[in-house]
Amino acid sequence: IEGQQRILREFEEELDLEGVDYETVEELGDPVSRLLAVCETSQADMMVIGRRGAGLAERVILGSTADRLTHLASCPVLVIP
């Protein structure tokens, strides 16, 4: 988990976040349900998520996290390819 936190800190340092209210959250569990819960409790204005690029078989069997979020989130979802 320390490696993940280091990567997140390095990523944040590269972004121009001045004037942007944001929050980083570490959660365990199903990504869709956890992200939806965070979106609801924080009353987020927007969710930004990367598309991992799952293969066709994986998307058909499991569904795309990004796709599910765009349909279920209470706020707009921006999917970054």
JSON list of C-alpha atoms in Angstrom, two decimals:
[
{"chain": "A", "resi": 1, "resn": "ILE", "atom": "CA", "xyz": [0.00, 0.00, 0.00]},
{"chain": "A", "resi": 2, "resn": "GLU", "atom": "CA", "xyz": [2.95, 2.35, 0.56]},
{"chain": "A", "resi": 3, "resn": "GLY", "atom": "CA", "xyz": [3.88, 1.99, -3.11]},
{"chain": "A", "resi": 4, "resn": "GLN", "atom": "CA", "xyz": [0.36, 2.95, -4.17]},
{"chain": "A", "resi": 5, "resn": "GLN", "atom": "CA", "xyz": [0.41, 6.00, -1.90]},
{"chain": "A", "resi": 6, "resn": "ARG", "atom": "CA", "xyz": [3.79, 7.08, -3.30]},
{"chain": "A", "resi": 7, "resn": "ILE", "atom": "CA", "xyz": [2.55, 6.76, -6.89]},
{"chain": "A", "resi": 8, "resn": "LEU", "atom": "CA", "xyz": [-0.57, 8.78, -6.04]},
{"chain": "A", "resi": 9, "resn": "ARG", "atom": "CA", "xyz": [1.50, 11.55, -4.39]},
{"chain": "A", "resi": 10, "resn": "GLU", "atom": "CA", "xyz": [3.84, 11.70, -7.40]},
{"chain": "A", "resi": 11, "resn": "PHE", "atom": "CA", "xyz": [0.87, 11.89, -9.77]},
{"chain": "A", "resi": 12, "resn": "GLU", "atom": "CA", "xyz": [-0.74, 14.70, -7.75]},
{"chain": "A", "resi": 13, "resn": "GLU", "atom": "CA", "xyz": [2.52, 16.67, -7.81]},
{"chain": "A", "resi": 14, "resn": "GLU", "atom": "CA", "xyz": [2.50, 16.58, -11.63]},
{"chain": "A", "resi": 15, "resn": "LEU", "atom": "CA", "xyz": [-1.02, 18.00, -11.91]},
{"chain": "A", "resi": 16, "resn": "ASP", "atom": "CA", "xyz": [-1.94, 21.68, -11.87]},
{"chain": "A", "resi": 17, "resn": "LEU", "atom": "CA", "xyz": [-4.56, 21.53, -9.13]},
{"chain": "A", "resi": 18, "resn": "GLU", "atom": "CA", "xyz": [-4.42, 25.13, -7.98]},
{"chain": "A", "resi": 19, "resn": "GLY", "atom": "CA", "xyz": [-7.98, 26.36, -7.39]},
{"chain": "A", "resi": 20, "resn": "VAL", "atom": "CA", "xyz": [-9.44, 22.86, -7.79]},
{"chain": "A", "resi": 21, "resn": "ASP", "atom": "CA", "xyz": [-11.16, 21.28, -4.81]},
{"chain": "A", "resi": 22, "resn": "TYR", "atom": "CA", "xyz": [-10.41, 17.58, -4.84]},
{"chain": "A", "resi": 23, "resn": "GLU", "atom": "CA", "xyz": [-10.05, 14.71, -2.45]},
{"chain": "A", "resi": 24, "resn": "THR", "atom": "CA", "xyz": [-8.07, 11.51, -2.69]},
{"chain": "A", "resi": 25, "resn": "VAL", "atom": "CA", "xyz": [-9.72, 8.50, -1.08]},
{"chain": "A", "resi": 26, "resn": "GLU", "atom": "CA", "xyz": [-8.38, 5.02, -0.49]},
{"chain": "A", "resi": 27, "resn": "GLU", "atom": "CA", "xyz": [-11.06, 2.34, -0.35]},
{"chain": "A", "resi": 28, "resn": "LEU", "atom": "CA", "xyz": [-11.17, -1.44, -0.51]},
{"chain": "A", "resi": 29, "resn": "GLY", "atom": "CA", "xyz": [-13.92, -3.42, -2.22]},
{"chain": "A", "resi": 30, "resn": "ASP", "atom": "CA", "xyz": [-15.88, -3.36, -5.45]},
{"chain": "A", "resi": 31, "resn": "PRO", "atom": "CA", "xyz": [-14.68, -0.26, -7.33]},
{"chain": "A", "resi": 32, "resn": "VAL", "atom": "CA", "xyz": [-18.12, 0.70, -8.64]},
{"chain": "A", "resi": 33, "resn": "SER", "atom": "CA", "xyz": [-19.93, 0.50, -5.30]},
{"chain": "A", "resi": 34, "resn": "ARG", "atom": "CA", "xyz": [-17.10, 2.23, -3.43]},
{"chain": "A", "resi": 35, "resn": "LEU", "atom": "CA", "xyz": [-16.84, 5.07, -5.98]},
{"chain": "A", "resi": 36, "resn": "LEU", "atom": "CA", "xyz": [-20.61, 5.56, -6.00]},
{"chain": "A", "resi": 37, "resn": "ALA", "atom": "CA", "xyz": [-20.62, 5.72, -2.19]},
{"chain": "A", "resi": 38, "resn": "VAL", "atom": "CA", "xyz": [-17.82, 8.29, -2.14]},
{"chain": "A", "resi": 39, "resn": "CYS", "atom": "CA", "xyz": [-19.61, 10.32, -4.82]},
{"chain": "A", "resi": 40, "resn": "GLU", "atom": "CA", "xyz": [-22.80, 10.33, -2.76]},
{"chain": "A", "resi": 41, "resn": "THR", "atom": "CA", "xyz": [-21.26, 11.11, 0.63]},
{"chain": "A", "resi": 42, "resn": "SER", "atom": "CA", "xyz": [-18.99, 13.84, -0.69]},
{"chain": "A", "resi": 43, "resn": "GLN", "atom": "CA", "xyz": [-21.68, 15.33, -2.94]},
{"chain": "A", "resi": 44, "resn": "ALA", "atom": "CA", "xyz": [-19.14, 15.41, -5.76]},
{"chain": "A", "resi": 45, "resn": "ASP", "atom": "CA", "xyz": [-19.66, 17.76, -8.68]},
{"chain": "A", "resi": 46, "resn": "MET", "atom": "CA", "xyz": [-17.86, 15.39, -11.05]},
{"chain": "A", "resi": 47, "resn": "MET", "atom": "CA", "xyz": [-16.07, 12.06, -11.05]},
{"chain": "A", "resi": 48, "resn": "VAL", "atom": "CA", "xyz": [-13.01, 11.58, -13.25]},
{"chain": "A", "resi": 49, "resn": "ILE", "atom": "CA", "xyz": [-12.00, 8.00, -13.98]},
{"chain": "A", "resi": 50, "resn": "GLY", "atom": "CA", "xyz": [-9.52, 6.34, -16.30]},
{"chain": "A", "resi": 51, "resn": "ARG", "atom": "CA", "xyz": [-10.52, 3.54, -18.62]},
{"chain": "A", "resi": 52, "resn": "ARG", "atom": "CA", "xyz": [-8.30, 0.55, -17.95]},
{"chain": "A", "resi": 53, "resn": "GLY", "atom": "CA", "xyz": [-8.82, -0.98, -21.35]},
{"chain": "A", "resi": 54, "resn": "ALA", "atom": "CA", "xyz": [-10.28, -4.37, -20.49]},
{"chain": "A", "resi": 55, "resn": "GLY", "atom": "CA", "xyz": [-10.61, -6.78, -23.36]},
{"chain": "A", "resi": 56, "resn": "LEU", "atom": "CA", "xyz": [-13.92, -7.61, -25.02]},
{"chain": "A", "resi": 57, "resn": "ALA", "atom": "CA", "xyz": [-14.40, -10.87, -23.12]},
{"chain": "A", "resi": 58, "resn": "GLU", "atom": "CA", "xyz": [-13.79, -9.20, -19.76]},
{"chain": "A", "resi": 59, "resn": "ARG", "atom": "CA", "xyz": [-16.20, -6.35, -20.58]},
{"chain": "A", "resi": 60, "resn": "VAL", "atom": "CA", "xyz": [-18.90, -8.80, -21.66]},
{"chain": "A", "resi": 61, "resn": "ILE", "atom": "CA", "xyz": [-18.52, -11.00, -18.57]},
{"chain": "A", "resi": 62, "resn": "LEU", "atom": "CA", "xyz": [-17.80, -8.41, -15.89]},
{"chain": "A", "resi": 63, "resn": "GLY", "atom": "CA", "xyz": [-18.91, -5.15, -17.46]},
{"chain": "A", "resi": 64, "resn": "SER", "atom": "CA", "xyz": [-16.83, -2.01, -17.66]},
{"chain": "A", "resi": 65, "resn": "THR", "atom": "CA", "xyz": [-16.34, -0.11, -14.41]},
{"chain": "A", "resi": 66, "resn": "ALA", "atom": "CA", "xyz": [-16.36, 3.18, -16.30]},
{"chain": "A", "resi": 67, "resn": "ASP", "atom": "CA", "xyz": [-19.50, 2.21, -18.20]},
{"chain": "A", "resi": 68, "resn": "ARG", "atom": "CA", "xyz": [-21.33, 1.21, -15.03]},
{"chain": "A", "resi": 69, "resn": "LEU", "atom": "CA", "xyz": [-20.30, 4.46, -13.31]},
{"chain": "A", "resi": 70, "resn": "THR", "atom": "CA", "xyz": [-21.54, 6.60, -16.19]},
{"chain": "A", "resi": 71, "resn": "HIS", "atom": "CA", "xyz": [-24.96, 4.99, -15.84]},
{"chain": "A", "resi": 72, "resn": "LEU", "atom": "CA", "xyz": [-25.21, 4.88, -12.04]},
{"chain": "A", "resi": 73, "resn": "ALA", "atom": "CA", "xyz": [-23.40, 7.93, -10.66]},
{"chain": "A", "resi": 74, "resn": "SER", "atom": "CA", "xyz": [-25.41, 10.85, -9.33]},
{"chain": "A", "resi": 75, "resn": "CYS", "atom": "CA", "xyz": [-22.89, 13.30, -10.80]},
{"chain": "A", "resi": 76, "resn": "PRO", "atom": "CA", "xyz": [-21.33, 13.66, -14.26]},
{"chain": "A", "resi": 77, "resn": "VAL", "atom": "CA", "xyz": [-18.52, 11.16, -15.00]},
{"chain": "A", "resi": 78, "resn": "LEU", "atom": "CA", "xyz": [-15.57, 12.07, -17.20]},
{"chain": "A", "resi": 79, "resn": "VAL", "atom": "CA", "xyz": [-13.87, 8.96, -18.61]},
{"chain": "A", "resi": 80, "resn": "ILE", "atom": "CA", "xyz": [-10.24, 9.42, -19.65]},
{"chain": "A", "resi": 81, "resn": "PRO", "atom": "CA", "xyz": [-9.03, 6.87, -22.22]}
]
